Amino acid sequence: MEASEIPALPRGVRLHFDKIRDTWVLLAPERAVTLDAVGLAILSEVDGTRPFGEITRTLAERYNAPEDQIAKDSSGFLDALRDRRFLDILP
Amino acid sequence: MTLAPPPIAMLAELTHRCPLACPYCSNPVKLARQDTELNKETWISAFQQAAALGVLQLHLSGGEPASRRDLTELVTAARAAGLYTNLITSGIGLSERRLADLNQAGLDHIQLSLQGTDAAMADEIGGYRGGFERKMQVAAWIADIGFPLTLNTVLHRRNLHQLPRAIEIAQEMSARRIEVATVQFHGWALRNRDALMPTREQAAETTRVVTEARARLRGKLVIDYVPADYHEEFPKRCMGGWGTTGLNIAPDGQVLPCHAAQTIPHLTFDRIQDKPLAEIWHRSDAFNAYRGTDWMAEPCKSCDRKTVDFGGCRCQALALTGDASATDPACSKSPHHASMQAQAADHAAQVNAALTYRIAPGKPVPAQGKR
Ligand code: SF4
Ligand code: SF4
């Protein structure tokens, strides 16, 4: 994922707190993806307006971690979601 | 005894009624009559109990779920219960108005079935003239509203050559995903093995088309593929493992570990109107019958794949070996594997076999076809 790309959750893909298993999940067609703390932190920033670069900068500041490391970790996660059509890139 | 993990998905077969008559319909040969169908209140209670038990995904299916007049209210209730709500439909019975109502109700996703890629094929397989044209109209409405869409194709000897076109149609409909499912021989399909069994060459060609399309359409169209298991080395893990992941509720309220479980004669099924869903999931004999690996015999018992595929499909084991706890004969380690493959080749060679259509609930069941 490029720093200038704007990720968005498409219709039919949403975050959900699973009370029974006490965890956040991403609900999508035929899938429920269990989210760890990092996955949840990234997806919570995905709002369909801010580019990926801005999201990683925000997370780097909040967690006091190197920005390129965060970009590397979250890029793979978001690309995998994109391959499943669970994430759109806005034009 | 430790409790089984809670289920993730529930398939609600709202009705067995359907305007179509697909010869591979997975509904049981003995269909539930309309007057035995659960009422709206019982379904709503089932949805709430499912959510409380841990179900995240609800699939509203049938038969044709649009044959239920209270479909929109059921979707509203499912969303209110916190469930991700998916409608599995042939499209017949959905008007533009009804789709708008379902949109209002919060329906998350639609799976639209495709019987063939042109009217001649689709209407012959579905046994319903005009069905294809209507379905294309419904697909256009679905796209206008913007529902996330999966196109469901069931492929068999008669229509496997249409797969490349089906993949194009999915893109034309703006579907995000296509399910390419080779027919599974349960329910009505078991009576149509002569007419529907793919050849070995077709099965191989399908895998090739899917592999090529997956690479070409990566990130654009997701392709989920169910290969012809008669031609594979190992069986599929059915329902993610018996009593581990999902459950079905039949139109009359019987709670089933899988849609074909009623074919296993020694199992009895509790009904949602008689017992709490959690109790049925955790304690009923039917759910515990093939949970885990204790029930297994050889060769599964000492096989290192036993927690990978759980010995395959119980209903297929029963249908082909007479023993529901046998190794699925789709497995190359099964002593019945060679004879199953020979049978499959024999079925596939019946080029002139006619289709036996499924019937409407309450109508007399046709005698098992002979040849
Ligand atoms: S498989 Fe065909 S006949 Fe059976 S429920 Fe689906 S559309 Fe109806
Ligand atoms: S022997 Fe049983 S467990 Fe092993 S691969 Fe075959 S079906 Fe699966």
Short mmCIF file of C-alpha atoms and ligand atoms in Angstrom, two decimals:
data_model
loop_
_atom_site.label_atom_id
_atom_site.label_comp_id
_atom_site.label_asym_id
_atom_site.label_seq_id
_atom_site.Cartn_x
_atom_site.Cartn_y
_atom_site.Cartn_z
CA MET A 1 0.00 0.00 0.00
CA GLU A 2 1.32 3.45 -0.99
CA ALA A 3 1.42 6.38 1.45
CA SER A 4 -0.87 8.39 -0.83
CA GLU A 5 -3.58 5.73 -1.13
CA ILE A 6 -6.80 6.22 0.82
CA PRO A 7 -8.11 2.97 2.29
CA ALA A 8 -11.79 2.55 3.12
CA LEU A 9 -13.99 -0.23 4.43
CA PRO A 10 -16.56 -0.96 1.73
CA ARG A 11 -20.21 -1.55 2.41
CA GLY A 12 -20.72 -4.98 3.95
CA VAL A 13 -17.44 -4.94 5.88
CA ARG A 14 -17.56 -3.67 9.43
CA LEU A 15 -15.92 -3.79 12.83
CA HIS A 16 -17.84 -5.63 15.50
CA PHE A 17 -17.13 -6.32 19.13
CA ASP A 18 -17.71 -10.01 19.80
CA LYS A 19 -18.97 -10.06 23.39
CA ILE A 20 -18.97 -13.84 23.64
CA ARG A 21 -15.29 -14.23 22.70
CA ASP A 22 -14.33 -10.84 24.15
CA THR A 23 -12.53 -9.63 21.02
CA TRP A 24 -12.93 -7.30 18.06
CA VAL A 25 -13.64 -8.91 14.71
CA LEU A 26 -13.95 -7.65 11.17
CA LEU A 27 -17.20 -8.93 9.72
CA ALA A 28 -17.29 -9.46 5.96
CA PRO A 29 -19.10 -11.74 3.53
CA GLU A 30 -18.60 -15.33 4.73
CA ARG A 31 -15.79 -14.28 7.05
CA ALA A 32 -15.17 -13.08 10.58
CA VAL A 33 -11.54 -12.00 10.94
CA THR A 34 -10.35 -11.89 14.56
CA LEU A 35 -8.39 -8.69 15.14
CA ASP A 36 -5.40 -8.32 17.43
CA ALA A 37 -4.63 -4.98 19.07
CA VAL A 38 -2.53 -3.84 16.12
CA GLY A 39 -5.15 -4.79 13.51
CA LEU A 40 -7.83 -3.02 15.49
CA ALA A 41 -5.70 0.11 15.93
CA ILE A 42 -5.08 0.32 12.16
CA LEU A 43 -8.64 -0.35 11.09
CA SER A 44 -9.99 2.14 13.62
CA GLU A 45 -8.03 4.82 11.77
CA VAL A 46 -9.35 3.79 8.35
CA ASP A 47 -12.07 6.35 7.67
CA GLY A 48 -12.12 6.71 3.90
CA THR A 49 -10.72 10.23 4.03
CA ARG A 50 -7.12 10.02 5.24
CA PRO A 51 -4.33 8.52 3.15
CA PHE A 52 -2.31 5.57 4.40
CA GLY A 53 0.72 7.79 5.09
CA GLU A 54 -1.25 9.95 7.49
CA ILE A 55 -2.61 6.89 9.27
CA THR A 56 0.84 5.45 9.88
CA ARG A 57 2.08 8.84 11.11
CA THR A 58 -0.79 9.06 13.61
CA LEU A 59 -0.10 5.54 14.86
CA ALA A 60 3.65 6.16 15.10
CA GLU A 61 3.04 9.18 17.31
CA ARG A 62 0.43 7.48 19.44
CA TYR A 63 2.46 4.32 20.09
CA ASN A 64 5.82 6.04 20.02
CA ALA A 65 7.13 3.63 17.38
CA PRO A 66 9.13 4.15 14.18
CA GLU A 67 6.84 5.13 11.34
CA ASP A 68 8.45 2.92 8.69
CA GLN A 69 8.05 -0.12 10.96
CA ILE A 70 4.35 0.63 11.40
CA ALA A 71 3.94 1.21 7.67
CA LYS A 72 5.61 -2.11 6.95
CA ASP A 73 3.49 -4.07 9.43
CA SER A 74 0.15 -2.54 8.55
CA SER A 75 0.73 -2.52 4.80
CA GLY A 76 0.83 -6.32 4.65
CA PHE A 77 -2.30 -6.59 6.77
CA LEU A 78 -4.23 -4.08 4.67
CA ASP A 79 -3.05 -5.59 1.38
CA ALA A 80 -4.32 -9.00 2.49
CA LEU A 81 -7.72 -7.46 3.24
CA ARG A 82 -7.63 -5.72 -0.13
CA ASP A 83 -6.98 -9.02 -1.91
CA ARG A 84 -10.14 -10.43 -0.27
CA ARG A 85 -12.06 -7.31 -1.32
CA PHE A 86 -12.54 -6.43 2.36
CA LEU A 87 -10.84 -3.08 1.79
CA ASP A 88 -11.20 -0.54 -1.01
CA ILE A 89 -8.77 2.09 -2.18
CA LEU A 90 -10.58 5.29 -2.98
CA PRO A 91 -9.78 6.90 -6.33
CA MET B 1 -16.64 -32.64 29.82
CA THR B 2 -15.36 -29.46 28.22
CA LEU B 3 -17.84 -27.46 26.21
CA ALA B 4 -17.47 -27.22 22.44
CA PRO B 5 -16.55 -23.76 21.17
CA PRO B 6 -19.55 -21.65 20.18
CA PRO B 7 -20.68 -21.66 16.55
CA ILE B 8 -19.72 -18.82 14.21
CA ALA B 9 -22.32 -19.25 11.48
CA MET B 10 -25.95 -20.26 11.30
CA LEU B 11 -27.88 -21.17 8.18
CA ALA B 12 -31.59 -20.50 8.55
CA GLU B 13 -33.57 -22.43 5.97
CA LEU B 14 -36.63 -20.23 6.18
CA THR B 15 -38.67 -22.37 3.81
CA HIS B 16 -38.29 -25.25 1.40
CA ARG B 17 -40.62 -23.55 -1.06
CA CYS B 18 -38.93 -22.34 -4.23
CA PRO B 19 -40.14 -21.32 -7.70
CA LEU B 20 -37.14 -23.15 -9.17
CA ALA B 21 -36.63 -26.90 -9.29
CA CYS B 22 -32.85 -27.34 -9.58
CA PRO B 23 -31.95 -31.03 -9.93
CA TYR B 24 -29.01 -30.58 -7.49
CA CYS B 25 -30.99 -28.79 -4.79
CA SER B 26 -29.40 -29.50 -1.40
CA ASN B 27 -32.78 -29.58 0.31
CA PRO B 28 -33.77 -33.02 1.54
CA VAL B 29 -35.79 -35.22 -0.81
CA LYS B 30 -38.57 -35.12 1.76
CA LEU B 31 -39.30 -31.39 1.87
CA ALA B 32 -40.91 -29.56 4.79
CA ARG B 33 -44.46 -28.43 3.97
CA GLN B 34 -45.43 -24.80 4.33
CA ASP B 35 -47.78 -25.50 7.24
CA THR B 36 -44.86 -26.90 9.27
CA GLU B 37 -42.69 -23.79 8.80
CA LEU B 38 -41.63 -21.85 11.89
CA ASN B 39 -43.46 -18.62 12.43
CA LYS B 40 -41.79 -15.25 12.51
CA GLU B 41 -41.59 -15.03 16.31
CA THR B 42 -39.81 -18.37 16.58
CA TRP B 43 -37.27 -17.39 13.93
CA ILE B 44 -36.62 -14.10 15.71
CA SER B 45 -36.07 -15.94 18.98
CA ALA B 46 -33.70 -18.31 17.17
CA PHE B 47 -31.67 -15.35 15.86
CA GLN B 48 -31.42 -13.82 19.32
CA GLN B 49 -30.39 -17.13 20.87
CA ALA B 50 -27.82 -17.65 18.12
CA ALA B 51 -26.24 -14.26 18.73
CA ALA B 52 -26.16 -14.91 22.47
CA LEU B 53 -24.48 -18.25 21.83
CA GLY B 54 -21.72 -16.66 19.71
CA VAL B 55 -22.98 -16.80 16.12
CA LEU B 56 -21.67 -13.86 14.09
CA GLN B 57 -22.89 -14.69 10.61
CA LEU B 58 -26.47 -15.50 9.68
CA HIS B 59 -27.31 -16.92 6.28
CA LEU B 60 -30.95 -16.66 5.28
CA SER B 61 -31.59 -19.43 2.85
CA GLY B 62 -34.17 -21.95 1.73
CA GLY B 63 -35.60 -23.03 -0.65
CA GLU B 64 -36.12 -19.49 -1.76
CA PRO B 65 -36.14 -17.19 1.29
CA ALA B 66 -38.00 -14.53 -0.72
CA SER B 67 -40.96 -16.94 -0.68
CA ARG B 68 -41.43 -15.87 2.96
CA ARG B 69 -43.59 -12.77 3.11
CA ASP B 70 -42.01 -11.74 6.41
CA LEU B 71 -38.45 -11.74 5.02
CA THR B 72 -37.85 -8.03 5.60
CA GLU B 73 -39.02 -8.24 9.21
CA LEU B 74 -36.74 -11.22 9.76
CA VAL B 75 -33.76 -9.25 8.41
CA THR B 76 -34.59 -6.32 10.67
CA ALA B 77 -34.70 -8.65 13.67
CA ALA B 78 -31.45 -10.38 12.70
CA ARG B 79 -29.62 -7.06 12.46
CA ALA B 80 -31.12 -5.94 15.75
CA ALA B 81 -29.73 -9.12 17.31
CA GLY B 82 -26.27 -8.05 16.09
CA LEU B 83 -25.86 -10.63 13.33
CA TYR B 84 -24.11 -10.12 10.01
CA THR B 85 -27.01 -10.94 7.72
CA ASN B 86 -26.61 -12.58 4.34
CA LEU B 87 -29.40 -13.48 1.92
CA ILE B 88 -28.92 -16.54 -0.31
CA THR B 89 -31.41 -16.24 -3.16
CA SER B 90 -32.20 -17.15 -6.74
CA GLY B 91 -33.56 -13.62 -7.08
CA ILE B 92 -37.01 -14.87 -8.03
CA GLY B 93 -39.53 -13.19 -5.77
CA LEU B 94 -37.46 -10.05 -5.21
CA SER B 95 -38.91 -6.85 -6.64
CA GLU B 96 -37.22 -3.46 -6.74
CA ARG B 97 -39.47 -2.38 -3.89
CA ARG B 98 -38.63 -5.42 -1.76
CA LEU B 99 -34.92 -4.90 -2.29
CA ALA B 100 -35.29 -1.29 -1.17
CA ASP B 101 -37.05 -2.54 1.97
CA LEU B 102 -34.27 -5.07 2.61
CA ASN B 103 -31.78 -2.26 2.23
CA GLN B 104 -33.67 -0.25 4.85
CA ALA B 105 -33.73 -3.31 7.10
CA GLY B 106 -29.92 -3.41 7.05
CA LEU B 107 -29.25 -6.50 4.96
CA ASP B 108 -25.45 -6.85 4.78
CA HIS B 109 -24.82 -9.01 1.74
CA ILE B 110 -26.53 -10.96 -1.04
CA GLN B 111 -25.57 -14.24 -2.65
CA LEU B 112 -27.31 -14.67 -5.98
CA SER B 113 -27.38 -18.12 -7.55
CA LEU B 114 -26.65 -18.63 -11.23
CA GLN B 115 -27.93 -21.82 -12.89
CA GLY B 116 -26.35 -21.09 -16.28
CA THR B 117 -24.88 -18.16 -18.19
CA ASP B 118 -27.69 -17.87 -20.76
CA ALA B 119 -31.45 -18.28 -20.65
CA ALA B 120 -31.39 -21.62 -22.47
CA MET B 121 -29.11 -23.27 -19.90
CA ALA B 122 -30.28 -21.44 -16.78
CA ASP B 123 -33.98 -21.97 -17.39
CA GLU B 124 -33.50 -25.62 -18.26
CA ILE B 125 -31.47 -26.34 -15.12
CA GLY B 126 -33.72 -24.27 -12.86
CA GLY B 127 -36.83 -25.70 -14.49
CA TYR B 128 -38.33 -22.20 -14.62
CA ARG B 129 -38.91 -20.35 -17.85
CA GLY B 130 -38.05 -16.64 -17.75
CA GLY B 131 -35.95 -17.16 -14.63
CA PHE B 132 -32.68 -16.04 -16.19
CA GLU B 133 -34.09 -12.79 -17.55
CA ARG B 134 -35.70 -12.00 -14.22
CA LYS B 135 -32.47 -12.78 -12.37
CA MET B 136 -30.52 -10.36 -14.57
CA GLN B 137 -33.09 -7.67 -13.75
CA VAL B 138 -32.76 -8.39 -10.04
CA ALA B 139 -28.96 -8.22 -10.34
CA ALA B 140 -29.25 -4.75 -11.87
CA TRP B 141 -31.41 -3.58 -8.95
CA ILE B 142 -28.94 -5.08 -6.48
CA ALA B 143 -26.13 -3.14 -8.16
CA ASP B 144 -28.19 0.10 -8.16
CA ILE B 145 -28.70 -0.15 -4.42
CA GLY B 146 -25.07 -1.12 -3.94
CA PHE B 147 -25.52 -4.33 -1.94
CA PRO B 148 -22.26 -6.28 -1.69
CA LEU B 149 -22.79 -9.26 -3.98
CA THR B 150 -21.46 -12.78 -4.38
CA LEU B 151 -22.47 -14.76 -7.44
CA ASN B 152 -23.02 -18.42 -6.57
CA THR B 153 -22.52 -20.88 -9.40
CA VAL B 154 -23.18 -24.58 -9.14
CA LEU B 155 -21.28 -26.39 -11.86
CA HIS B 156 -21.85 -29.87 -13.22
CA ARG B 157 -21.32 -31.82 -16.41
CA ARG B 158 -23.92 -29.83 -18.34
CA ASN B 159 -22.70 -26.32 -17.59
CA LEU B 160 -19.04 -26.60 -16.60
CA HIS B 161 -17.99 -25.22 -19.98
CA GLN B 162 -19.77 -21.98 -19.05
CA LEU B 163 -17.44 -21.16 -16.18
CA PRO B 164 -15.36 -18.54 -18.06
CA ARG B 165 -18.55 -16.68 -18.97
CA ALA B 166 -19.86 -16.95 -15.39
CA ILE B 167 -16.70 -15.21 -14.20
CA GLU B 168 -17.33 -12.41 -16.71
CA ILE B 169 -20.94 -12.08 -15.59
CA ALA B 170 -19.80 -11.74 -11.98
CA GLN B 171 -17.63 -8.79 -13.01
CA GLU B 172 -20.41 -7.26 -15.10
CA MET B 173 -22.66 -7.44 -12.03
CA SER B 174 -19.94 -5.75 -9.93
CA ALA B 175 -19.84 -8.79 -7.67
CA ARG B 176 -16.88 -8.80 -5.33
CA ARG B 177 -16.82 -12.54 -5.13
CA ILE B 178 -17.88 -15.63 -7.03
CA GLU B 179 -18.38 -19.07 -5.56
CA VAL B 180 -17.44 -21.72 -8.05
CA ALA B 181 -18.95 -24.83 -6.52
CA THR B 182 -18.82 -28.14 -8.27
CA VAL B 183 -22.06 -29.95 -7.50
CA GLN B 184 -21.99 -31.89 -4.24
CA PHE B 185 -23.94 -35.09 -4.32
CA HIS B 186 -26.42 -34.69 -1.50
CA GLY B 187 -30.17 -34.23 -1.51
CA TRP B 188 -31.59 -34.13 -4.99
CA ALA B 189 -28.18 -34.25 -6.65
CA LEU B 190 -27.75 -37.83 -5.46
CA ARG B 191 -30.63 -38.76 -7.77
CA ASN B 192 -29.00 -36.94 -10.63
CA ARG B 193 -25.54 -38.39 -10.64
CA ASP B 194 -25.98 -39.76 -14.15
CA ALA B 195 -27.05 -36.38 -15.49
CA LEU B 196 -24.69 -34.15 -13.52
CA MET B 197 -21.45 -36.00 -12.73
CA PRO B 198 -18.53 -34.10 -14.27
CA THR B 199 -15.91 -35.99 -16.19
CA ARG B 200 -12.37 -36.16 -14.85
CA GLU B 201 -11.25 -33.92 -17.74
CA GLN B 202 -13.89 -31.33 -16.86
CA ALA B 203 -12.80 -31.35 -13.20
CA ALA B 204 -9.18 -30.76 -14.23
CA GLU B 205 -10.14 -28.03 -16.71
CA THR B 206 -12.21 -26.26 -14.03
CA THR B 207 -9.25 -26.17 -11.68
CA ARG B 208 -7.14 -24.74 -14.49
CA VAL B 209 -9.70 -22.00 -15.31
CA VAL B 210 -10.03 -21.08 -11.63
CA THR B 211 -6.26 -20.89 -11.09
CA GLU B 212 -5.80 -18.68 -14.16
CA ALA B 213 -8.71 -16.38 -13.26
CA ARG B 214 -7.56 -16.03 -9.65
CA ALA B 215 -4.18 -14.74 -10.77
CA ARG B 216 -5.66 -12.43 -13.41
CA LEU B 217 -8.40 -10.98 -11.18
CA ARG B 218 -6.49 -10.69 -7.92
CA GLY B 219 -7.89 -7.85 -5.83
CA LYS B 220 -10.82 -7.42 -8.24
CA LEU B 221 -12.86 -10.60 -7.94
CA VAL B 222 -12.42 -13.16 -5.18
CA ILE B 223 -12.94 -16.72 -6.39
CA ASP B 224 -13.88 -19.35 -3.82
CA TYR B 225 -13.69 -22.80 -5.33
CA VAL B 226 -15.21 -26.11 -4.32
CA PRO B 227 -13.60 -28.78 -6.52
CA ALA B 228 -15.24 -32.06 -7.51
CA ASP B 229 -14.21 -34.13 -4.52
CA TYR B 230 -14.77 -37.42 -6.33
CA HIS B 231 -11.60 -36.57 -8.21
CA GLU B 232 -9.45 -35.31 -5.32
CA GLU B 233 -6.95 -37.08 -3.10
CA PHE B 234 -8.39 -35.96 0.24
CA PRO B 235 -11.94 -35.10 1.26
CA LYS B 236 -13.20 -31.69 2.26
CA ARG B 237 -13.64 -30.78 5.85
CA CYS B 238 -17.40 -30.57 6.03
CA MET B 239 -19.00 -27.59 7.79
CA GLY B 240 -15.56 -26.78 9.23
CA GLY B 241 -15.88 -29.94 11.34
CA TRP B 242 -19.07 -31.42 12.75
CA GLY B 243 -20.43 -29.30 15.60
CA THR B 244 -17.45 -26.93 15.66
CA THR B 245 -18.31 -23.95 13.50
CA GLY B 246 -21.83 -23.89 12.16
CA LEU B 247 -25.36 -25.16 12.42
CA ASN B 248 -28.53 -25.19 10.32
CA ILE B 249 -32.12 -24.77 11.24
CA ALA B 250 -34.57 -26.48 8.91
CA PRO B 251 -37.91 -24.80 8.03
CA ASP B 252 -39.74 -26.92 10.62
CA GLY B 253 -37.31 -26.02 13.40
CA GLN B 254 -35.06 -29.08 13.46
CA VAL B 255 -31.55 -28.00 14.39
CA LEU B 256 -28.99 -29.77 12.22
CA PRO B 257 -25.20 -30.09 12.30
CA CYS B 258 -25.24 -29.85 8.47
CA HIS B 259 -27.87 -29.51 5.77
CA ALA B 260 -27.74 -33.20 4.85
CA ALA B 261 -27.66 -34.56 8.41
CA GLN B 262 -31.25 -35.77 8.17
CA THR B 263 -30.08 -38.48 5.76
CA ILE B 264 -28.34 -40.23 8.68
CA PRO B 265 -31.18 -42.42 9.93
CA HIS B 266 -30.00 -43.12 13.48
CA LEU B 267 -29.71 -39.44 14.38
CA THR B 268 -32.62 -37.55 15.92
CA PHE B 269 -32.79 -33.78 15.94
CA ASP B 270 -34.07 -31.43 18.59
CA ARG B 271 -36.32 -28.58 17.52
CA ILE B 272 -35.74 -24.92 18.28
CA GLN B 273 -39.32 -24.55 19.47
CA ASP B 274 -38.75 -27.25 22.12
CA LYS B 275 -35.31 -26.54 23.60
CA PRO B 276 -32.88 -23.64 23.99
CA LEU B 277 -30.39 -23.40 21.14
CA ALA B 278 -27.38 -23.45 23.50
CA GLU B 279 -28.56 -26.72 25.00
CA ILE B 280 -29.02 -28.26 21.56
CA TRP B 281 -25.58 -27.10 20.41
CA HIS B 282 -23.76 -28.37 23.49
CA ARG B 283 -25.75 -31.37 24.63
CA SER B 284 -27.80 -32.93 21.86
CA ASP B 285 -26.86 -36.39 20.66
CA ALA B 286 -26.86 -35.27 17.03
CA PHE B 287 -24.23 -32.57 17.60
CA ASN B 288 -22.11 -34.81 19.79
CA ALA B 289 -22.31 -37.83 17.48
CA TYR B 290 -19.38 -36.84 15.26
CA ARG B 291 -17.76 -34.06 17.24
CA GLY B 292 -14.00 -34.31 17.62
CA THR B 293 -12.23 -37.55 16.69
CA ASP B 294 -13.35 -40.18 19.23
CA TRP B 295 -15.98 -41.65 16.92
CA MET B 296 -13.47 -42.40 14.16
CA ALA B 297 -12.45 -45.81 12.89
CA GLU B 298 -9.42 -46.70 10.77
CA PRO B 299 -7.93 -45.36 8.56
CA CYS B 300 -8.95 -41.96 10.01
CA LYS B 301 -8.20 -42.93 13.64
CA SER B 302 -4.44 -43.09 13.12
CA CYS B 303 -4.20 -40.57 10.29
CA ASP B 304 -2.27 -37.32 10.74
CA ARG B 305 -4.95 -35.41 8.82
CA LYS B 306 -7.73 -36.32 11.22
CA THR B 307 -7.97 -32.84 12.71
CA VAL B 308 -7.48 -31.27 9.27
CA ASP B 309 -10.49 -32.75 7.49
CA PHE B 310 -12.19 -34.66 10.34
CA GLY B 311 -12.61 -37.65 8.06
CA GLY B 312 -14.62 -35.70 5.49
CA CYS B 313 -18.36 -35.73 5.06
CA ARG B 314 -20.50 -38.04 7.27
CA CYS B 315 -23.44 -37.87 4.92
CA GLN B 316 -21.34 -38.83 1.92
CA ALA B 317 -19.79 -41.70 3.91
CA LEU B 318 -23.29 -42.94 4.68
CA ALA B 319 -24.62 -42.49 1.16
CA LEU B 320 -21.74 -44.36 -0.47
CA THR B 321 -20.66 -46.94 2.14
CA GLY B 322 -23.80 -47.37 4.25
CA ASP B 323 -21.86 -46.35 7.38
CA ALA B 324 -21.92 -42.74 8.56
CA SER B 325 -18.80 -43.20 10.69
CA ALA B 326 -16.70 -44.58 7.84
CA THR B 327 -13.93 -42.59 6.17
CA ASP B 328 -15.39 -40.38 3.46
CA PRO B 329 -14.83 -42.41 0.27
CA ALA B 330 -13.59 -39.23 -1.40
CA CYS B 331 -10.40 -39.91 0.58
CA SER B 332 -7.74 -41.89 -1.25
CA LYS B 333 -7.13 -43.90 1.95
CA SER B 334 -10.71 -45.16 2.03
CA PRO B 335 -11.16 -48.79 0.94
CA HIS B 336 -14.17 -47.55 -1.05
CA HIS B 337 -12.24 -44.88 -2.91
CA ALA B 338 -11.48 -46.90 -6.05
CA SER B 339 -15.04 -48.13 -6.41
CA MET B 340 -16.34 -44.60 -5.87
CA GLN B 341 -14.13 -43.26 -8.61
CA ALA B 342 -15.18 -46.07 -10.93
CA GLN B 343 -18.81 -45.27 -10.14
CA ALA B 344 -18.17 -41.60 -10.82
CA ALA B 345 -16.68 -42.41 -14.22
CA ASP B 346 -19.68 -44.59 -14.93
CA HIS B 347 -22.12 -41.80 -13.97
CA ALA B 348 -20.16 -39.30 -16.05
CA ALA B 349 -20.46 -41.54 -19.10
CA GLN B 350 -24.30 -41.46 -19.08
CA VAL B 351 -24.40 -38.74 -21.70
CA ASN B 352 -28.11 -38.98 -22.40
CA ALA B 353 -29.35 -39.08 -18.80
CA ALA B 354 -32.37 -36.84 -18.18
CA LEU B 355 -32.65 -34.42 -15.25
CA THR B 356 -34.83 -35.34 -12.29
CA TYR B 357 -36.15 -32.03 -10.99
CA ARG B 358 -36.83 -31.38 -7.35
CA ILE B 359 -40.51 -31.10 -6.53
CA ALA B 360 -42.55 -28.64 -4.51
CA PRO B 361 -43.02 -29.36 -0.77
CA GLY B 362 -46.01 -31.62 -0.17
CA LYS B 363 -45.96 -33.16 -3.67
CA PRO B 364 -45.31 -36.91 -4.01
CA VAL B 365 -41.59 -37.72 -4.23
CA PRO B 366 -40.65 -39.34 -7.55
CA ALA B 367 -39.20 -42.84 -7.39
CA GLN B 368 -35.42 -43.09 -7.40
CA GLY B 369 -34.28 -43.04 -11.04
CA LYS B 370 -32.98 -46.34 -12.44
CA ARG B 371 -30.97 -47.03 -15.50
S1 SF4 C 1 -31.04 -25.04 -5.44
FE1 SF4 C 1 -32.58 -24.28 -6.91
S2 SF4 C 1 -34.48 -25.35 -6.30
FE2 SF4 C 1 -33.06 -25.54 -4.57
S3 SF4 C 1 -33.54 -23.81 -3.28
FE3 SF4 C 1 -31.86 -23.14 -4.63
S4 SF4 C 1 -32.89 -22.17 -6.37
FE4 SF4 C 1 -34.45 -23.37 -5.29
S1 SF4 C 2 -7.99 -41.13 6.35
FE1 SF4 C 2 -9.60 -39.89 7.28
S2 SF4 C 2 -8.50 -38.27 8.38
FE2 SF4 C 2 -7.04 -39.20 6.94
S3 SF4 C 2 -7.13 -37.93 5.10
FE3 SF4 C 2 -8.59 -39.62 4.80
S4 SF4 C 2 -10.55 -38.83 5.55
FE4 SF4 C 2 -8.95 -37.44 6.32
#
